[in-house]
PDB file of C-alpha atoms in Angstrom:
ATOM      1  CA  MET A   1     -68.963 134.919  -2.914  1.00  0.00           C
ATOM      2  CA  LEU A   2     -70.559 131.642  -4.359  1.00  0.00           C
ATOM      3  CA  THR A   3     -73.339 129.613  -3.581  1.00  0.00           C
ATOM      4  CA  THR A   4     -73.625 125.864  -4.549  1.00  0.00           C
ATOM      5  CA  GLU A   5     -76.914 124.396  -4.965  1.00  0.00           C
ATOM      6  CA  SER A   6     -77.871 120.475  -5.782  1.00  0.00           C
ATOM      7  CA  THR A   7     -80.934 121.730  -7.771  1.00  0.00           C
ATOM      8  CA  VAL A   8     -81.325 123.932 -10.837  1.00  0.00           C
ATOM      9  CA  PRO A   9     -84.583 125.852 -10.621  1.00  0.00           C
ATOM     10  CA  ALA A  10     -86.589 126.229 -13.669  1.00  0.00           C
ATOM     11  CA  HIS A  11     -86.148 129.842 -14.040  1.00  0.00           C
ATOM     12  CA  ARG A  12     -82.486 129.223 -14.436  1.00  0.00           C
ATOM     13  CA  ILE A  13     -82.775 126.637 -17.272  1.00  0.00           C
ATOM     14  CA  PRO A  14     -82.421 129.050 -20.141  1.00  0.00           C
ATOM     15  CA  GLU A  15     -79.275 130.476 -18.276  1.00  0.00           C
ATOM     16  CA  LEU A  16     -78.070 126.886 -17.851  1.00  0.00           C
ATOM     17  CA  THR A  17     -78.582 126.023 -21.697  1.00  0.00           C
ATOM     18  CA  ASP A  18     -76.682 129.247 -22.576  1.00  0.00           C
ATOM     19  CA  LEU A  19     -73.712 128.265 -20.316  1.00  0.00           C
ATOM     20  CA  MET A  20     -73.842 124.926 -21.818  1.00  0.00           C
ATOM     21  CA  ARG A  21     -73.667 126.001 -25.466  1.00  0.00           C
ATOM     22  CA  THR A  22     -70.279 127.751 -24.833  1.00  0.00           C
ATOM     23  CA  ALA A  23     -68.681 124.134 -24.610  1.00  0.00           C
ATOM     24  CA  TRP A  24     -68.005 122.426 -27.934  1.00  0.00           C
ATOM     25  CA  TRP A  25     -69.792 119.432 -27.111  1.00  0.00           C
ATOM     26  CA  MET A  26     -72.880 120.987 -25.952  1.00  0.00           C
ATOM     27  CA  THR A  27     -73.698 123.584 -28.645  1.00  0.00           C
ATOM     28  CA  ASP A  28     -77.025 122.088 -29.753  1.00  0.00           C
ATOM     29  CA  ARG A  29     -78.333 121.876 -26.348  1.00  0.00           C
ATOM     30  CA  THR A  30     -81.955 123.322 -25.969  1.00  0.00           C
ATOM     31  CA  PRO A  31     -83.845 124.300 -22.880  1.00  0.00           C
ATOM     32  CA  ALA A  32     -86.162 121.173 -23.387  1.00  0.00           C
ATOM     33  CA  ASP A  33     -82.931 119.005 -23.765  1.00  0.00           C
ATOM     34  CA  VAL A  34     -81.556 120.467 -20.371  1.00  0.00           C
ATOM     35  CA  HIS A  35     -84.689 120.061 -18.426  1.00  0.00           C
ATOM     36  CA  HIS A  36     -84.696 116.546 -19.592  1.00  0.00           C
ATOM     37  CA  LEU A  37     -81.175 115.844 -18.343  1.00  0.00           C
ATOM     38  CA  LEU A  38     -81.734 117.464 -15.048  1.00  0.00           C
ATOM     39  CA  ASP A  39     -84.928 115.154 -14.399  1.00  0.00           C
ATOM     40  CA  HIS A  40     -82.868 112.262 -15.387  1.00  0.00           C
ATOM     41  CA  SER A  41     -79.542 112.913 -13.618  1.00  0.00           C
ATOM     42  CA  ASP A  42     -78.926 111.458 -10.220  1.00  0.00           C
ATOM     43  CA  LEU A  43     -76.962 114.399  -8.704  1.00  0.00           C
ATOM     44  CA  VAL A  44     -76.561 117.963 -10.026  1.00  0.00           C
ATOM     45  CA  ILE A  45     -74.331 120.786  -8.746  1.00  0.00           C
ATOM     46  CA  ALA A  46     -74.839 124.421  -9.714  1.00  0.00           C
ATOM     47  CA  VAL A  47     -72.730 127.262  -8.669  1.00  0.00           C
ATOM     48  CA  THR A  48     -73.919 130.851  -8.546  1.00  0.00           C
ATOM     49  CA  HIS A  49     -72.013 133.994  -8.196  1.00  0.00           C
ATOM     50  CA  ASP A  50     -73.784 135.937  -5.422  1.00  0.00           C
ATOM     51  CA  PRO A  51     -73.063 139.555  -6.436  1.00  0.00           C
ATOM     52  CA  THR A  52     -74.426 139.114  -9.960  1.00  0.00           C
ATOM     53  CA  ASP A  53     -76.877 136.193  -9.377  1.00  0.00           C
ATOM     54  CA  GLN A  54     -75.237 134.485 -12.302  1.00  0.00           C
ATOM     55  CA  LEU A  55     -74.868 130.721 -12.843  1.00  0.00           C
ATOM     56  CA  VAL A  56     -71.198 130.212 -13.248  1.00  0.00           C
ATOM     57  CA  GLY A  57     -70.486 126.650 -12.984  1.00  0.00           C
ATOM     58  CA  PHE A  58     -72.472 123.345 -13.314  1.00  0.00           C
ATOM     59  CA  ALA A  59     -71.911 119.454 -13.329  1.00  0.00           C
ATOM     60  CA  ARG A  60     -74.135 116.448 -13.009  1.00  0.00           C
ATOM     61  CA  VAL A  61     -73.555 112.999 -12.211  1.00  0.00           C
ATOM     62  CA  LEU A  62     -74.994 109.533 -12.919  1.00  0.00           C
ATOM     63  CA  THR A  63     -74.347 106.816 -10.607  1.00  0.00           C
ATOM     64  CA  ASP A  64     -75.354 103.453  -8.877  1.00  0.00           C
ATOM     65  CA  TYR A  65     -74.387 104.924  -5.558  1.00  0.00           C
ATOM     66  CA  ALA A  66     -72.130 101.849  -5.106  1.00  0.00           C
ATOM     67  CA  TYR A  67     -69.411 101.085  -7.702  1.00  0.00           C
ATOM     68  CA  VAL A  68     -69.580 104.051 -10.226  1.00  0.00           C
ATOM     69  CA  ALA A  69     -70.394 107.658 -10.619  1.00  0.00           C
ATOM     70  CA  LEU A  70     -69.715 109.305 -13.878  1.00  0.00           C
ATOM     71  CA  ILE A  71     -69.343 113.022 -13.759  1.00  0.00           C
ATOM     72  CA  LEU A  72     -70.560 114.936 -16.762  1.00  0.00           C
ATOM     73  CA  ASP A  73     -71.062 118.213 -18.267  1.00  0.00           C
ATOM     74  CA  VAL A  74     -68.456 119.858 -16.149  1.00  0.00           C
ATOM     75  CA  ILE A  75     -68.398 123.568 -17.055  1.00  0.00           C
ATOM     76  CA  VAL A  76     -67.670 127.020 -15.826  1.00  0.00           C
ATOM     77  CA  ALA A  77     -68.360 130.123 -17.354  1.00  0.00           C
ATOM     78  CA  GLU A  78     -65.633 131.662 -19.382  1.00  0.00           C
ATOM     79  CA  SER A  79     -65.647 134.775 -17.572  1.00  0.00           C
ATOM     80  CA  HIS A  80     -65.099 132.860 -14.045  1.00  0.00           C
ATOM     81  CA  ARG A  81     -62.394 130.329 -15.347  1.00  0.00           C
ATOM     82  CA  GLY A  82     -59.387 130.750 -13.308  1.00  0.00           C
ATOM     83  CA  SER A  83     -61.244 132.300 -10.284  1.00  0.00           C
ATOM     84  CA  GLY A  84     -61.769 129.043  -8.351  1.00  0.00           C
ATOM     85  CA  VAL A  85     -65.206 128.380  -9.353  1.00  0.00           C
ATOM     86  CA  GLY A  86     -64.028 124.954 -11.000  1.00  0.00           C
ATOM     87  CA  ALA A  87     -62.588 123.885  -7.674  1.00  0.00           C
ATOM     88  CA  VAL A  88     -65.683 124.753  -5.721  1.00  0.00           C
ATOM     89  CA  LEU A  89     -67.910 122.828  -8.212  1.00  0.00           C
ATOM     90  CA  LEU A  90     -65.347 119.606  -8.039  1.00  0.00           C
ATOM     91  CA  ASP A  91     -65.351 119.833  -4.112  1.00  0.00           C
ATOM     92  CA  ALA A  92     -68.933 119.843  -4.162  1.00  0.00           C
ATOM     93  CA  VAL A  93     -69.065 116.695  -6.488  1.00  0.00           C
ATOM     94  CA  VAL A  94     -66.360 114.572  -4.851  1.00  0.00           C
ATOM     95  CA  ASP A  95     -67.389 115.642  -1.239  1.00  0.00           C
ATOM     96  CA  HIS A  96     -71.220 115.004  -1.952  1.00  0.00           C
ATOM     97  CA  PRO A  97     -72.501 112.709   0.884  1.00  0.00           C
ATOM     98  CA  ALA A  98     -74.374 110.807  -1.713  1.00  0.00           C
ATOM     99  CA  LEU A  99     -71.104 109.660  -3.265  1.00  0.00           C
ATOM    100  CA  THR A 100     -69.260 108.733  -0.086  1.00  0.00           C
ATOM    101  CA  ASP A 101     -69.128 105.098  -0.563  1.00  0.00           C
ATOM    102  CA  VAL A 102     -69.020 105.029  -4.309  1.00  0.00           C
ATOM    103  CA  ARG A 103     -65.797 102.999  -5.359  1.00  0.00           C
ATOM    104  CA  SER A 104     -65.073 105.010  -8.563  1.00  0.00           C
ATOM    105  CA  LEU A 105     -65.720 108.432  -9.561  1.00  0.00           C
ATOM    106  CA  GLU A 106     -64.846 108.782 -13.320  1.00  0.00           C
ATOM    107  CA  LEU A 107     -64.902 111.591 -15.975  1.00  0.00           C
ATOM    108  CA  VAL A 108     -63.705 112.411 -19.574  1.00  0.00           C
ATOM    109  CA  CYS A 109     -61.681 115.564 -20.051  1.00  0.00           C
ATOM    110  CA  GLN A 110     -59.505 117.036 -22.587  1.00  0.00           C
ATOM    111  CA  PRO A 111     -55.757 116.669 -22.075  1.00  0.00           C
ATOM    112  CA  ALA A 112     -55.164 120.372 -20.979  1.00  0.00           C
ATOM    113  CA  LEU A 113     -57.497 119.859 -17.979  1.00  0.00           C
ATOM    114  CA  ILE A 114     -55.800 116.679 -16.734  1.00  0.00           C
ATOM    115  CA  PRO A 115     -53.747 118.565 -14.180  1.00  0.00           C
ATOM    116  CA  PHE A 116     -56.925 120.105 -12.927  1.00  0.00           C
ATOM    117  CA  TYR A 117     -58.524 117.143 -12.195  1.00  0.00           C
ATOM    118  CA  HIS A 118     -55.431 115.418 -10.525  1.00  0.00           C
ATOM    119  CA  ARG A 119     -55.703 117.657  -7.555  1.00  0.00           C
ATOM    120  CA  TRP A 120     -58.823 115.512  -6.650  1.00  0.00           C
ATOM    121  CA  GLY A 121     -57.166 112.223  -7.299  1.00  0.00           C
ATOM    122  CA  PHE A 122     -58.369 111.361 -10.762  1.00  0.00           C
ATOM    123  CA  THR A 123     -55.873 109.733 -12.935  1.00  0.00           C
ATOM    124  CA  THR A 124     -55.188 108.652 -16.534  1.00  0.00           C
ATOM    125  CA  GLU A 125     -53.706 105.265 -15.200  1.00  0.00           C
ATOM    126  CA  VAL A 126     -56.791 103.001 -15.676  1.00  0.00           C
ATOM    127  CA  GLY A 127     -55.066  99.731 -16.434  1.00  0.00           C
ATOM    128  CA  THR A 128     -55.705  98.574 -19.982  1.00  0.00           C
ATOM    129  CA  SER A 129     -59.022 100.275 -20.317  1.00  0.00           C
ATOM    130  CA  HIS A 130     -59.929 102.171 -23.212  1.00  0.00           C
ATOM    131  CA  LEU A 131     -62.948 104.617 -23.554  1.00  0.00           C
ATOM    132  CA  MET A 132     -65.112 103.408 -26.384  1.00  0.00           C
ATOM    133  CA  ARG A 133     -68.148 105.113 -27.631  1.00  0.00           C
ATOM    134  CA  ARG A 134     -71.154 104.555 -30.024  1.00  0.00           C
ATOM    135  CA  THR A 135     -72.565 107.921 -31.118  1.00  0.00           C
ATOM    136  CA  THR A 136     -74.498 109.713 -33.810  1.00  0.00           C
ATOM    137  CA  ASP A 137     -72.801 112.811 -32.897  1.00  0.00           C
ATOM    138  CA  PRO A 138     -69.749 113.236 -35.085  1.00  0.00           C
ATOM    139  CA  ARG A 139     -68.397 116.117 -32.697  1.00  0.00           C
ATOM    140  CA  LEU A 140     -67.813 113.340 -30.178  1.00  0.00           C
ATOM    141  CA  THR A 141     -65.380 111.435 -32.265  1.00  0.00           C
ATOM    142  CA  ALA A 142     -63.729 114.418 -33.937  1.00  0.00           C
ATOM    143  CA  GLN A 143     -60.623 116.435 -32.631  1.00  0.00           C
ATOM    144  CA  PRO A 144     -62.204 119.258 -30.504  1.00  0.00           C
ATOM    145  CA  VAL A 145     -61.334 122.770 -31.453  1.00  0.00           C
ATOM    146  CA  ALA A 146     -61.493 124.015 -27.824  1.00  0.00           C
ATOM    147  CA  ASP A 147     -59.940 122.735 -24.715  1.00  0.00           C
ATOM    148  CA  HIS A 148     -62.923 122.727 -22.585  1.00  0.00           C
TER     149      HIS A 148
END
C-alpha cells in the first residue's frame, strides 16, 4: 500500500536527500538544499510505502497556476521502479486540484522515459521550441550515464 502526501515532514528530509542522490542530476544535494527547495516549490508530492514507512517517490512543481506548471525532480526509489509508484506519483501531480486550470504541464526527461510520460498526455511535439539552458553545473549539459 502507498500513501501520497503533499508535504515532506522535516524528519524525512535526510531520506529524501538520499533518494535524490540516486539520480545523476541530484548527486550533490544536501539536506539544507532539499529543505530550501521544498520551501520554495509551489507543490510537492511524496509517496511512501506503508509497510516499510519508506519514502519511495517524489516530485515537485513550480507554477503560476494559470499558464504553466513545470514538473521537476521526479524520482522513484530504484527498489520500487516498475511497481506502479511512478504512476501513483504522476497521477497525483497531473490530477492535483491546484493544477486543474493550468494550460500547460511541462517536464524534461531522458528519452527512455518518454513512453512512460506519454501515458499522461505528455508529448515531444512542442512546435519549433527548443530547451535552452544556462547553468554552472556541467552535469546538465553533458550526456548522462543513467536513464533516470
